[in-house]
PDB file of C-alpha atoms in Angstrom:
ATOM      1  CA  MET K  24     -67.508 -51.431  19.019  1.00 87.00           C
ATOM      2  CA  ILE K  25     -63.997 -52.528  20.750  1.00 93.00           C
ATOM      3  CA  GLU K  26     -61.121 -50.402  20.197  1.00 94.00           C
ATOM      4  CA  VAL K  27     -57.787 -51.392  21.804  1.00 94.00           C
ATOM      5  CA  ASP K  28     -54.977 -48.949  21.055  1.00 95.00           C
ATOM      6  CA  HIS K  29     -51.347 -49.471  22.023  1.00 95.00           C
ATOM      7  CA  LEU K  30     -52.176 -51.584  25.159  1.00 95.00           C
ATOM      8  CA  SER K  31     -49.594 -52.699  27.530  1.00 94.00           C
ATOM      9  CA  LYS K  32     -49.607 -54.317  30.902  1.00 94.00           C
ATOM     10  CA  SER K  33     -46.238 -54.858  32.883  1.00 92.00           C
ATOM     11  CA  TYR K  34     -45.579 -56.543  36.052  1.00 90.00           C
ATOM     12  CA  GLY K  35     -42.125 -55.278  37.249  1.00 85.00           C
ATOM     13  CA  LYS K  36     -39.867 -55.548  34.155  1.00 83.00           C
ATOM     14  CA  GLY K  37     -41.863 -58.150  32.611  1.00 86.00           C
ATOM     15  CA  HIS K  38     -44.548 -57.635  29.945  1.00 89.00           C
ATOM     16  CA  ALA K  39     -47.627 -59.637  29.843  1.00 92.00           C
ATOM     17  CA  VAL K  40     -49.054 -57.442  27.166  1.00 93.00           C
ATOM     18  CA  ASN K  41     -46.775 -55.446  25.069  1.00 93.00           C
ATOM     19  CA  ASP K  42     -48.177 -52.632  22.798  1.00 94.00           C
ATOM     20  CA  ILE K  43     -50.986 -54.385  21.139  1.00 94.00           C
ATOM     21  CA  SER K  44     -53.790 -52.697  19.019  1.00 95.00           C
ATOM     22  CA  PHE K  45     -56.807 -54.104  17.310  1.00 94.00           C
ATOM     23  CA  THR K  46     -60.553 -53.455  16.792  1.00 94.00           C
ATOM     24  CA  VAL K  47     -63.725 -55.634  16.745  1.00 93.00           C
ATOM     25  CA  ASN K  48     -66.585 -54.501  14.671  1.00 91.00           C
ATOM     26  CA  LYS K  49     -70.094 -54.312  15.799  1.00 89.00           C
ATOM     27  CA  GLY K  50     -71.742 -57.816  15.417  1.00 88.00           C
ATOM     28  CA  GLU K  51     -68.526 -59.662  14.713  1.00 92.00           C
ATOM     29  CA  ILE K  52     -67.291 -62.707  16.326  1.00 93.00           C
ATOM     30  CA  LEU K  53     -63.414 -62.310  16.858  1.00 94.00           C
ATOM     31  CA  GLY K  54     -61.386 -65.335  18.000  1.00 92.00           C
ATOM     32  CA  PHE K  55     -58.576 -64.280  20.376  1.00 92.00           C
ATOM     33  CA  LEU K  56     -55.761 -67.070  20.410  1.00 90.00           C
ATOM     34  CA  GLY K  57     -52.387 -67.836  21.964  1.00 89.00           C
ATOM     35  CA  PRO K  58     -50.671 -70.328  23.916  1.00 88.00           C
ATOM     36  CA  ASN K  59     -50.651 -70.460  27.727  1.00 86.00           C
ATOM     37  CA  GLY K  60     -49.124 -67.221  29.190  1.00 86.00           C
ATOM     38  CA  ALA K  61     -49.340 -65.368  25.893  1.00 88.00           C
ATOM     39  CA  GLY K  62     -51.353 -62.570  27.315  1.00 90.00           C
ATOM     40  CA  LYS K  63     -55.046 -63.487  26.360  1.00 90.00           C
ATOM     41  CA  THR K  64     -56.600 -63.446  29.733  1.00 89.00           C
ATOM     42  CA  THR K  65     -54.628 -60.407  30.677  1.00 92.00           C
ATOM     43  CA  THR K  66     -56.227 -58.692  27.752  1.00 93.00           C
ATOM     44  CA  MET K  67     -59.703 -59.803  28.316  1.00 91.00           C
ATOM     45  CA  ARG K  68     -59.541 -58.750  31.956  1.00 92.00           C
ATOM     46  CA  ILE K  69     -58.240 -55.168  30.896  1.00 93.00           C
ATOM     47  CA  ILE K  70     -61.222 -54.918  28.372  1.00 93.00           C
ATOM     48  CA  THR K  71     -63.931 -55.805  30.859  1.00 91.00           C
ATOM     49  CA  GLY K  72     -62.492 -53.459  33.613  1.00 90.00           C
ATOM     50  CA  TYR K  73     -60.920 -56.022  36.001  1.00 89.00           C
ATOM     51  CA  LEU K  74     -57.543 -55.068  35.525  1.00 92.00           C
ATOM     52  CA  PRO K  75     -55.752 -51.744  34.874  1.00 93.00           C
ATOM     53  CA  ALA K  76     -53.551 -51.114  31.978  1.00 94.00           C
ATOM     54  CA  THR K  77     -50.250 -49.980  32.335  1.00 94.00           C
ATOM     55  CA  SER K  78     -50.481 -47.794  29.353  1.00 94.00           C
ATOM     56  CA  GLY K  79     -52.659 -47.525  26.164  1.00 95.00           C
ATOM     57  CA  THR K  80     -56.573 -47.246  25.885  1.00 94.00           C
ATOM     58  CA  VAL K  81     -59.433 -49.561  25.474  1.00 95.00           C
ATOM     59  CA  ARG K  82     -62.848 -48.233  24.516  1.00 95.00           C
ATOM     60  CA  VAL K  83     -66.190 -50.201  24.323  1.00 93.00           C
ATOM     61  CA  ALA K  84     -68.927 -48.715  22.528  1.00 90.00           C
ATOM     62  CA  GLY K  85     -67.189 -45.508  22.614  1.00 90.00           C
ATOM     63  CA  PHE K  86     -66.583 -45.288  26.313  1.00 93.00           C
ATOM     64  CA  ASP K  87     -63.025 -45.637  27.829  1.00 94.00           C
ATOM     65  CA  VAL K  88     -62.609 -48.555  30.120  1.00 93.00           C
ATOM     66  CA  ALA K  89     -60.333 -46.579  32.474  1.00 91.00           C
ATOM     67  CA  GLU K  90     -62.369 -43.468  32.703  1.00 92.00           C
ATOM     68  CA  GLN K  91     -65.974 -44.702  32.266  1.00 93.00           C
ATOM     69  CA  SER K  92     -65.476 -48.191  33.676  1.00 91.00           C
ATOM     70  CA  LEU K  93     -69.279 -48.557  34.888  1.00 90.00           C
ATOM     71  CA  GLU K  94     -70.591 -47.521  31.493  1.00 91.00           C
ATOM     72  CA  VAL K  95     -68.310 -50.145  29.911  1.00 91.00           C
ATOM     73  CA  ARG K  96     -69.367 -52.838  32.485  1.00 90.00           C
ATOM     74  CA  LYS K  97     -72.989 -52.348  31.733  1.00 90.00           C
ATOM     75  CA  ARG K  98     -72.332 -53.157  28.103  1.00 91.00           C
ATOM     76  CA  ILE K  99     -70.253 -56.264  28.718  1.00 94.00           C
ATOM     77  CA  GLY K 100     -71.019 -59.959  29.340  1.00 93.00           C
ATOM     78  CA  TYR K 101     -68.029 -61.907  30.616  1.00 93.00           C
ATOM     79  CA  LEU K 102     -67.407 -65.497  31.167  1.00 92.00           C
ATOM     80  CA  PRO K 103     -63.796 -65.864  32.796  1.00 90.00           C
ATOM     81  CA  GLU K 104     -61.776 -68.993  32.924  1.00 83.00           C
ATOM     82  CA  THR K 105     -63.621 -70.101  36.002  1.00 86.00           C
ATOM     83  CA  PRO K 106     -67.137 -69.326  36.099  1.00 88.00           C
ATOM     84  CA  PRO K 107     -68.393 -66.825  38.754  1.00 89.00           C
ATOM     85  CA  LEU K 108     -70.657 -68.986  40.465  1.00 95.00           C
ATOM     86  CA  TYR K 109     -72.480 -69.387  43.848  1.00 96.00           C
ATOM     87  CA  PRO K 110     -72.807 -73.168  44.525  1.00 95.00           C
ATOM     88  CA  GLU K 111     -75.372 -73.013  47.178  1.00 96.00           C
ATOM     89  CA  MET K 112     -77.946 -71.079  44.825  1.00 97.00           C
ATOM     90  CA  ALA K 113     -80.359 -72.734  42.559  1.00 97.00           C
ATOM     91  CA  VAL K 114     -79.771 -71.914  38.863  1.00 97.00           C
ATOM     92  CA  SER K 115     -82.801 -69.725  38.337  1.00 97.00           C
ATOM     93  CA  ASP K 116     -82.328 -67.839  41.435  1.00 97.00           C
ATOM     94  CA  TYR K 117     -78.631 -67.213  40.871  1.00 97.00           C
ATOM     95  CA  LEU K 118     -79.484 -65.912  37.221  1.00 97.00           C
ATOM     96  CA  GLN K 119     -82.111 -63.661  38.772  1.00 97.00           C
ATOM     97  CA  PHE K 120     -79.733 -62.245  41.196  1.00 96.00           C
ATOM     98  CA  ILE K 121     -77.169 -61.737  38.505  1.00 96.00           C
ATOM     99  CA  ALA K 122     -79.774 -59.959  36.295  1.00 96.00           C
ATOM    100  CA  ARG K 123     -80.689 -57.552  39.196  1.00 95.00           C
ATOM    101  CA  ILE K 124     -77.155 -56.497  40.012  1.00 93.00           C
ATOM    102  CA  LYS K 125     -76.528 -56.042  36.431  1.00 92.00           C
ATOM    103  CA  GLY K 126     -79.272 -53.648  36.243  1.00 91.00           C
ATOM    104  CA  VAL K 127     -81.945 -55.382  34.435  1.00 93.00           C
ATOM    105  CA  ALA K 128     -85.264 -53.709  35.082  1.00 94.00           C
ATOM    106  CA  THR K 129     -87.294 -55.626  37.543  1.00 94.00           C
ATOM    107  CA  ALA K 130     -90.152 -56.092  35.237  1.00 95.00           C
ATOM    108  CA  ASP K 131     -87.753 -57.905  32.683  1.00 95.00           C
ATOM    109  CA  VAL K 132     -85.836 -59.988  35.254  1.00 96.00           C
ATOM    110  CA  GLY K 133     -88.007 -63.134  34.807  1.00 95.00           C
ATOM    111  CA  ARG K 134     -87.967 -62.775  30.869  1.00 96.00           C
ATOM    112  CA  ARG K 135     -84.187 -62.315  30.754  1.00 96.00           C
ATOM    113  CA  THR K 136     -83.718 -65.363  32.990  1.00 97.00           C
ATOM    114  CA  ASP K 137     -85.927 -67.540  31.055  1.00 96.00           C
ATOM    115  CA  TYR K 138     -84.114 -66.543  27.922  1.00 93.00           C
ATOM    116  CA  ALA K 139     -80.604 -67.216  29.391  1.00 93.00           C
ATOM    117  CA  MET K 140     -81.645 -70.487  30.603  1.00 94.00           C
ATOM    118  CA  GLU K 141     -83.284 -71.597  27.396  1.00 92.00           C
ATOM    119  CA  ALA K 142     -80.522 -70.405  25.320  1.00 86.00           C
ATOM    120  CA  THR K 143     -78.004 -72.435  27.192  1.00 87.00           C
ATOM    121  CA  GLY K 144     -80.324 -75.598  27.728  1.00 87.00           C
ATOM    122  CA  LEU K 145     -80.637 -75.076  31.521  1.00 93.00           C
ATOM    123  CA  THR K 146     -84.648 -74.834  31.802  1.00 94.00           C
ATOM    124  CA  GLN K 147     -85.003 -78.368  33.003  1.00 94.00           C
ATOM    125  CA  ARG K 148     -82.196 -77.743  35.582  1.00 94.00           C
ATOM    126  CA  LYS K 149     -83.497 -74.412  36.911  1.00 95.00           C
ATOM    127  CA  ASP K 150     -84.223 -75.503  40.365  1.00 96.00           C
ATOM    128  CA  ASP K 151     -80.982 -77.553  40.807  1.00 96.00           C
ATOM    129  CA  LEU K 152     -78.501 -76.277  43.309  1.00 97.00           C
ATOM    130  CA  ILE K 153     -75.446 -75.149  41.201  1.00 96.00           C
ATOM    131  CA  LYS K 154     -73.038 -77.342  43.504  1.00 95.00           C
ATOM    132  CA  ARG K 155     -74.922 -80.655  42.234  1.00 95.00           C
ATOM    133  CA  LEU K 156     -74.445 -79.678  38.487  1.00 93.00           C
ATOM    134  CA  SER K 157     -71.849 -81.414  36.502  1.00 88.00           C
ATOM    135  CA  ARG K 158     -68.857 -79.519  35.242  1.00 85.00           C
ATOM    136  CA  GLY K 159     -70.470 -79.042  31.863  1.00 84.00           C
ATOM    137  CA  TYR K 160     -73.714 -77.593  33.353  1.00 89.00           C
ATOM    138  CA  LYS K 161     -71.700 -75.240  35.488  1.00 91.00           C
ATOM    139  CA  GLN K 162     -70.106 -73.920  32.357  1.00 89.00           C
ATOM    140  CA  ARG K 163     -73.541 -73.463  30.867  1.00 89.00           C
ATOM    141  CA  VAL K 164     -74.613 -71.504  34.033  1.00 93.00           C
ATOM    142  CA  GLY K 165     -71.305 -69.352  33.369  1.00 93.00           C
ATOM    143  CA  ILE K 166     -72.442 -68.612  29.820  1.00 90.00           C
ATOM    144  CA  ALA K 167     -76.114 -67.848  31.039  1.00 93.00           C
ATOM    145  CA  GLN K 168     -74.753 -65.219  33.418  1.00 95.00           C
ATOM    146  CA  ALA K 169     -72.649 -63.690  30.652  1.00 94.00           C
ATOM    147  CA  ILE K 170     -75.760 -63.026  28.445  1.00 93.00           C
ATOM    148  CA  VAL K 171     -78.435 -62.585  30.925  1.00 94.00           C
ATOM    149  CA  HIS K 172     -78.494 -58.845  30.783  1.00 94.00           C
ATOM    150  CA  ASP K 173     -78.333 -58.634  27.097  1.00 91.00           C
ATOM    151  CA  PRO K 174     -74.916 -57.059  26.647  1.00 93.00           C
ATOM    152  CA  ASP K 175     -73.649 -55.270  23.631  1.00 92.00           C
ATOM    153  CA  VAL K 176     -70.331 -57.161  23.822  1.00 93.00           C
ATOM    154  CA  VAL K 177     -69.888 -60.652  25.202  1.00 93.00           C
ATOM    155  CA  ILE K 178     -66.405 -61.903  26.074  1.00 94.00           C
ATOM    156  CA  LEU K 179     -66.038 -65.772  26.435  1.00 92.00           C
ATOM    157  CA  ASP K 180     -62.933 -67.119  27.773  1.00 89.00           C
ATOM    158  CA  GLU K 181     -62.896 -70.901  27.063  1.00 85.00           C
ATOM    159  CA  PRO K 182     -66.631 -71.397  26.833  1.00 85.00           C
ATOM    160  CA  THR K 183     -66.491 -75.000  25.883  1.00 82.00           C
ATOM    161  CA  ASN K 184     -64.117 -76.133  28.762  1.00 76.00           C
ATOM    162  CA  GLY K 185     -65.498 -79.165  30.340  1.00 73.00           C
ATOM    163  CA  LEU K 186     -68.415 -79.804  27.634  1.00 77.00           C
ATOM    164  CA  ASP K 187     -68.959 -82.834  25.896  1.00 81.00           C
ATOM    165  CA  PRO K 188     -68.884 -82.989  21.999  1.00 84.00           C
ATOM    166  CA  ASN K 189     -72.685 -82.663  21.818  1.00 83.00           C
ATOM    167  CA  GLN K 190     -72.596 -79.651  24.258  1.00 78.00           C
ATOM    168  CA  ILE K 191     -69.756 -78.078  22.259  1.00 82.00           C
ATOM    169  CA  ILE K 192     -72.092 -77.925  19.162  1.00 83.00           C
ATOM    170  CA  GLU K 193     -74.780 -76.405  21.251  1.00 80.00           C
ATOM    171  CA  VAL K 194     -72.658 -73.751  22.637  1.00 80.00           C
ATOM    172  CA  ARG K 195     -71.313 -73.076  19.068  1.00 83.00           C
ATOM    173  CA  ASN K 196     -75.004 -72.730  17.747  1.00 83.00           C
ATOM    174  CA  LEU K 197     -75.365 -70.459  20.626  1.00 82.00           C
ATOM    175  CA  ILE K 198     -72.653 -68.341  19.823  1.00 84.00           C
ATOM    176  CA  ASN K 199     -73.738 -68.031  16.278  1.00 85.00           C
ATOM    177  CA  THR K 200     -77.054 -67.006  17.384  1.00 82.00           C
ATOM    178  CA  LEU K 201     -75.701 -64.137  19.529  1.00 81.00           C
ATOM    179  CA  ALA K 202     -73.664 -62.764  16.549  1.00 79.00           C
ATOM    180  CA  GLY K 203     -75.144 -59.830  14.765  1.00 77.00           C
ATOM    181  CA  GLU K 204     -76.877 -58.153  17.606  1.00 78.00           C
ATOM    182  CA  HIS K 205     -73.786 -58.898  19.860  1.00 86.00           C
ATOM    183  CA  THR K 206     -70.037 -58.211  19.536  1.00 92.00           C
ATOM    184  CA  ILE K 207     -68.080 -61.392  20.622  1.00 92.00           C
ATOM    185  CA  ILE K 208     -64.722 -62.084  21.705  1.00 93.00           C
ATOM    186  CA  LEU K 209     -63.951 -65.893  21.891  1.00 92.00           C
ATOM    187  CA  SER K 210     -60.989 -67.269  23.387  1.00 89.00           C
ATOM    188  CA  THR K 211     -60.569 -71.016  23.135  1.00 81.00           C
ATOM    189  CA  HIS K 212     -57.766 -73.832  22.567  1.00 78.00           C
ATOM    190  CA  ILE K 213     -60.400 -75.679  20.185  1.00 77.00           C
ATOM    191  CA  LEU K 214     -59.265 -74.317  16.967  1.00 82.00           C
ATOM    192  CA  PRO K 215     -61.801 -75.858  14.634  1.00 79.00           C
ATOM    193  CA  GLU K 216     -64.431 -74.215  16.617  1.00 78.00           C
ATOM    194  CA  VAL K 217     -62.778 -70.929  15.918  1.00 85.00           C
ATOM    195  CA  GLU K 218     -62.645 -71.802  12.172  1.00 83.00           C
ATOM    196  CA  GLU K 219     -66.279 -72.641  12.041  1.00 82.00           C
ATOM    197  CA  THR K 220     -67.320 -69.635  14.315  1.00 86.00           C
ATOM    198  CA  CYS K 221     -65.089 -66.606  13.867  1.00 90.00           C
ATOM    199  CA  GLN K 222     -65.090 -64.082  11.015  1.00 89.00           C
ATOM    200  CA  ARG K 223     -61.411 -62.880  12.173  1.00 92.00           C
ATOM    201  CA  VAL K 224     -58.693 -64.182  14.282  1.00 92.00           C
ATOM    202  CA  VAL K 225     -56.154 -62.454  16.369  1.00 93.00           C
ATOM    203  CA  ILE K 226     -53.145 -64.466  17.542  1.00 91.00           C
ATOM    204  CA  ILE K 227     -51.124 -63.253  20.348  1.00 92.00           C
ATOM    205  CA  ASN K 228     -47.897 -64.807  21.508  1.00 91.00           C
ATOM    206  CA  GLN K 229     -45.304 -63.474  24.262  1.00 91.00           C
ATOM    207  CA  GLY K 230     -47.598 -60.326  24.657  1.00 92.00           C
ATOM    208  CA  GLN K 231     -47.590 -59.322  21.150  1.00 93.00           C
ATOM    209  CA  ILE K 232     -49.803 -59.927  18.386  1.00 93.00           C
ATOM    210  CA  VAL K 233     -48.208 -62.063  15.706  1.00 91.00           C
ATOM    211  CA  ALA K 234     -51.127 -62.343  13.237  1.00 89.00           C
ATOM    212  CA  MET K 235     -54.570 -60.917  12.469  1.00 91.00           C
ATOM    213  CA  ASP K 236     -56.831 -61.810   9.575  1.00 89.00           C
ATOM    214  CA  THR K 237     -59.542 -64.346   8.714  1.00 88.00           C
ATOM    215  CA  PRO K 238     -58.779 -68.118   9.216  1.00 83.00           C
ATOM    216  CA  LYS K 239     -58.668 -68.628   5.480  1.00 81.00           C
ATOM    217  CA  ASN K 240     -56.354 -65.639   4.654  1.00 83.00           C
ATOM    218  CA  LEU K 241     -53.951 -66.590   7.676  1.00 82.00           C
ATOM    219  CA  ALA K 242     -53.702 -70.167   6.095  1.00 75.00           C
ATOM    220  CA  GLN K 243     -53.096 -68.818   2.563  1.00 71.00           C
ATOM    221  CA  GLN K 244     -50.559 -66.314   3.798  1.00 71.00           C
ATOM    222  CA  ARG K 245     -48.581 -69.082   5.754  1.00 67.00           C
ATOM    223  CA  THR K 246     -48.661 -71.710   2.974  1.00 62.00           C
ATOM    224  CA  HIS K 247     -45.974 -71.093   0.422  1.00 59.00           C
ATOM    225  CA  SER K 248     -46.961 -73.827  -1.989  1.00 62.00           C
ATOM    226  CA  ALA K 249     -50.100 -75.687  -2.967  1.00 76.00           C
ATOM    227  CA  ARG K 250     -50.134 -79.504  -2.709  1.00 82.00           C
ATOM    228  CA  THR K 251     -52.506 -81.898  -4.489  1.00 89.00           C
ATOM    229  CA  HIS K 252     -52.497 -85.534  -3.500  1.00 92.00           C
ATOM    230  CA  LEU K 253     -53.400 -88.230  -6.034  1.00 93.00           C
ATOM    231  CA  LEU K 254     -54.034 -91.891  -6.033  1.00 94.00           C
ATOM    232  CA  ILE K 255     -53.224 -93.267  -9.620  1.00 94.00           C
ATOM    233  CA  LYS K 256     -52.988 -96.750 -11.145  1.00 93.00           C
ATOM    234  CA  GLY K 257     -50.172 -96.494 -13.753  1.00 92.00           C
ATOM    235  CA  GLU K 258     -46.378 -96.968 -14.184  1.00 92.00           C
ATOM    236  CA  ALA K 259     -44.329 -94.689 -11.778  1.00 92.00           C
ATOM    237  CA  GLU K 260     -41.968 -93.205 -14.380  1.00 92.00           C
ATOM    238  CA  ALA K 261     -44.691 -92.472 -16.827  1.00 94.00           C
ATOM    239  CA  VAL K 262     -46.877 -90.781 -14.211  1.00 94.00           C
ATOM    240  CA  GLN K 263     -44.113 -88.670 -12.823  1.00 94.00           C
ATOM    241  CA  ALA K 264     -43.079 -87.531 -16.320  1.00 94.00           C
ATOM    242  CA  ALA K 265     -46.871 -86.603 -17.059  1.00 94.00           C
ATOM    243  CA  LEU K 266     -47.250 -84.711 -14.039  1.00 94.00           C
ATOM    244  CA  THR K 267     -44.058 -82.901 -14.202  1.00 93.00           C
ATOM    245  CA  SER K 268     -45.065 -81.550 -17.784  1.00 93.00           C
ATOM    246  CA  ILE K 269     -47.902 -79.454 -16.574  1.00 92.00           C
ATOM    247  CA  GLU K 270     -47.333 -75.800 -16.620  1.00 90.00           C
ATOM    248  CA  GLY K 271     -47.096 -74.290 -13.157  1.00 87.00           C
ATOM    249  CA  VAL K 272     -46.019 -77.596 -11.438  1.00 89.00           C
ATOM    250  CA  THR K 273     -42.908 -77.074  -9.245  1.00 87.00           C
ATOM    251  CA  ASN K 274     -42.393 -80.603  -7.871  1.00 89.00           C
ATOM    252  CA  VAL K 275     -43.775 -84.159  -8.303  1.00 92.00           C
ATOM    253  CA  GLU K 276     -43.220 -86.976  -5.863  1.00 92.00           C
ATOM    254  CA  VAL K 277     -44.502 -90.512  -6.681  1.00 93.00           C
ATOM    255  CA  SER K 278     -44.350 -93.586  -4.251  1.00 93.00           C
ATOM    256  CA  GLU K 279     -45.893 -96.977  -4.352  1.00 90.00           C
ATOM    257  CA  GLN K 280     -48.915 -97.561  -2.150  1.00 86.00           C
ATOM    258  CA  ALA K 281     -50.234-101.166  -2.251  1.00 82.00           C
ATOM    259  CA  GLU K 282     -51.283-101.499  -5.891  1.00 88.00           C
ATOM    260  CA  LEU K 283     -51.690 -97.807  -6.632  1.00 93.00           C
ATOM    261  CA  LEU K 284     -49.202 -95.002  -6.841  1.00 94.00           C
ATOM    262  CA  ALA K 285     -49.462 -91.971  -4.502  1.00 94.00           C
ATOM    263  CA  ALA K 286     -48.469 -88.676  -6.195  1.00 93.00           C
ATOM    264  CA  THR K 287     -47.932 -85.283  -4.428  1.00 91.00           C
ATOM    265  CA  VAL K 288     -47.900 -82.340  -7.010  1.00 91.00           C
ATOM    266  CA  GLU K 289     -46.719 -79.119  -5.856  1.00 86.00           C
ATOM    267  CA  SER K 290     -47.388 -75.531  -7.409  1.00 84.00           C
ATOM    268  CA  GLN K 291     -47.581 -71.916  -6.329  1.00 74.00           C
ATOM    269  CA  THR K 292     -50.282 -71.130  -4.018  1.00 66.00           C
ATOM    270  CA  GLU K 293     -52.176 -68.628  -6.467  1.00 67.00           C
ATOM    271  CA  THR K 294     -52.509 -71.520  -8.990  1.00 73.00           C
ATOM    272  CA  ASP K 295     -55.242 -74.001  -8.820  1.00 80.00           C
ATOM    273  CA  LEU K 296     -54.239 -76.929 -11.018  1.00 87.00           C
ATOM    274  CA  ARG K 297     -56.852 -79.540 -10.124  1.00 88.00           C
ATOM    275  CA  SER K 298     -58.465 -79.435 -13.401  1.00 91.00           C
ATOM    276  CA  GLN K 299     -55.249 -79.658 -15.366  1.00 92.00           C
ATOM    277  CA  ILE K 300     -53.930 -82.489 -13.336  1.00 93.00           C
ATOM    278  CA  ALA K 301     -56.985 -84.508 -13.566  1.00 94.00           C
ATOM    279  CA  ALA K 302     -57.168 -83.990 -17.361  1.00 94.00           C
ATOM    280  CA  CYS K 303     -53.417 -84.950 -17.723  1.00 94.00           C
ATOM    281  CA  VAL K 304     -54.025 -88.207 -15.714  1.00 94.00           C
ATOM    282  CA  ILE K 305     -57.043 -89.384 -17.621  1.00 94.00           C
ATOM    283  CA  GLY K 306     -55.536 -88.028 -20.864  1.00 94.00           C
ATOM    284  CA  SER K 307     -52.418 -90.128 -20.306  1.00 93.00           C
ATOM    285  CA  GLY K 308     -54.489 -93.376 -19.972  1.00 94.00           C
ATOM    286  CA  PHE K 309     -53.803 -93.633 -16.117  1.00 94.00           C
ATOM    287  CA  GLU K 310     -56.603 -94.547 -13.648  1.00 94.00           C
ATOM    288  CA  LEU K 311     -57.300 -91.737 -11.282  1.00 94.00           C
ATOM    289  CA  TYR K 312     -58.765 -93.005  -7.643  1.00 94.00           C
ATOM    290  CA  GLU K 313     -58.266 -89.863  -5.573  1.00 94.00           C
ATOM    291  CA  LEU K 314     -57.477 -86.243  -6.151  1.00 93.00           C
ATOM    292  CA  ARG K 315     -57.462 -83.819  -3.044  1.00 89.00           C
ATOM    293  CA  THR K 316     -55.688 -80.728  -2.033  1.00 83.00           C
ATOM    294  CA  GLU K 317     -53.926 -80.015   0.991  1.00 77.00           C
ATOM    295  CA  THR K 318     -54.521 -76.758   2.866  1.00 71.00           C
ATOM    296  CA  LEU K 319     -53.043 -75.418   6.267  1.00 70.00           C
ATOM    297  CA  SER K 320     -55.684 -75.586   9.010  1.00 75.00           C
ATOM    298  CA  LEU K 321     -55.906 -72.716  11.681  1.00 80.00           C
ATOM    299  CA  GLU K 322     -54.044 -75.411  13.955  1.00 80.00           C
ATOM    300  CA  ASP K 323     -51.217 -75.471  11.662  1.00 78.00           C
ATOM    301  CA  VAL K 324     -50.958 -71.722  11.365  1.00 81.00           C
ATOM    302  CA  PHE K 325     -51.212 -71.412  15.026  1.00 81.00           C
ATOM    303  CA  ARG K 326     -48.309 -73.797  15.663  1.00 84.00           C
ATOM    304  CA  GLN K 327     -46.164 -71.878  13.122  1.00 79.00           C
ATOM    305  CA  LEU K 328     -46.757 -68.658  14.804  1.00 82.00           C
ATOM    306  CA  THR K 329     -46.335 -69.647  18.384  1.00 83.00           C
ATOM    307  CA  THR K 330     -43.579 -72.327  18.629  1.00 77.00           C
TER     308      THR K 330
END
């Protein structure tokens, strides 16, 4: 659905985006991540036709962004960092206006406006002036204008900015309902949202792609060893000896924690030793109070790749 091929954007001698390539499949939700100034917003503006590329090509639904810009824009819904709102208009009037300028048939304007307001929780505020809405509700209006014309592609730049935790969950659910029929690029600094929402992740840093995979695969690739944490009641030296004897264990650290022992067992990432560890502890006569594995989060991976 979206094909980015050797895309670059230069300002003088500096590169905001430097020779990046990736694709987004139809119906997929792609997380597009990077620190401030990494080139995320520049890339999204090029995809939507807001900015021209210095070199490279972008195609959306088979149309070239540079050569067939109007065809591309018909198929894209875009929420930029700052929602494009008219504060003096009422919510429903604004969305009807947006629907018309985006080419929605006159007979469908009311239906599409009602759908966008219902999907974003704005129905009860449809007659309110946008300038009187809270920041969170203004963000909802921004999302509503991005989906009012039923686009093939939805590009969301920080869609949960300014929302409270309950509203963030609502937006996440909305994004999940849009997936399948719509292709979505989601840029956000709330990385747990990406882990729970996106099938794949592209991480960009200093204008270049530094990682591209599923969140789970990225964490596994960046983890050099698996760690299992335990709370055990027993004698420290005996616990250390028992855990070290397990085949596949590369390191064991034991420390006192109140009346218990805290043990960390390291092994190779491809080896899951939880059952062997539990059997060893119980079989050695120790009392096992806790066993949990440690895995890298997307936030850990992001920090490794961008700092």
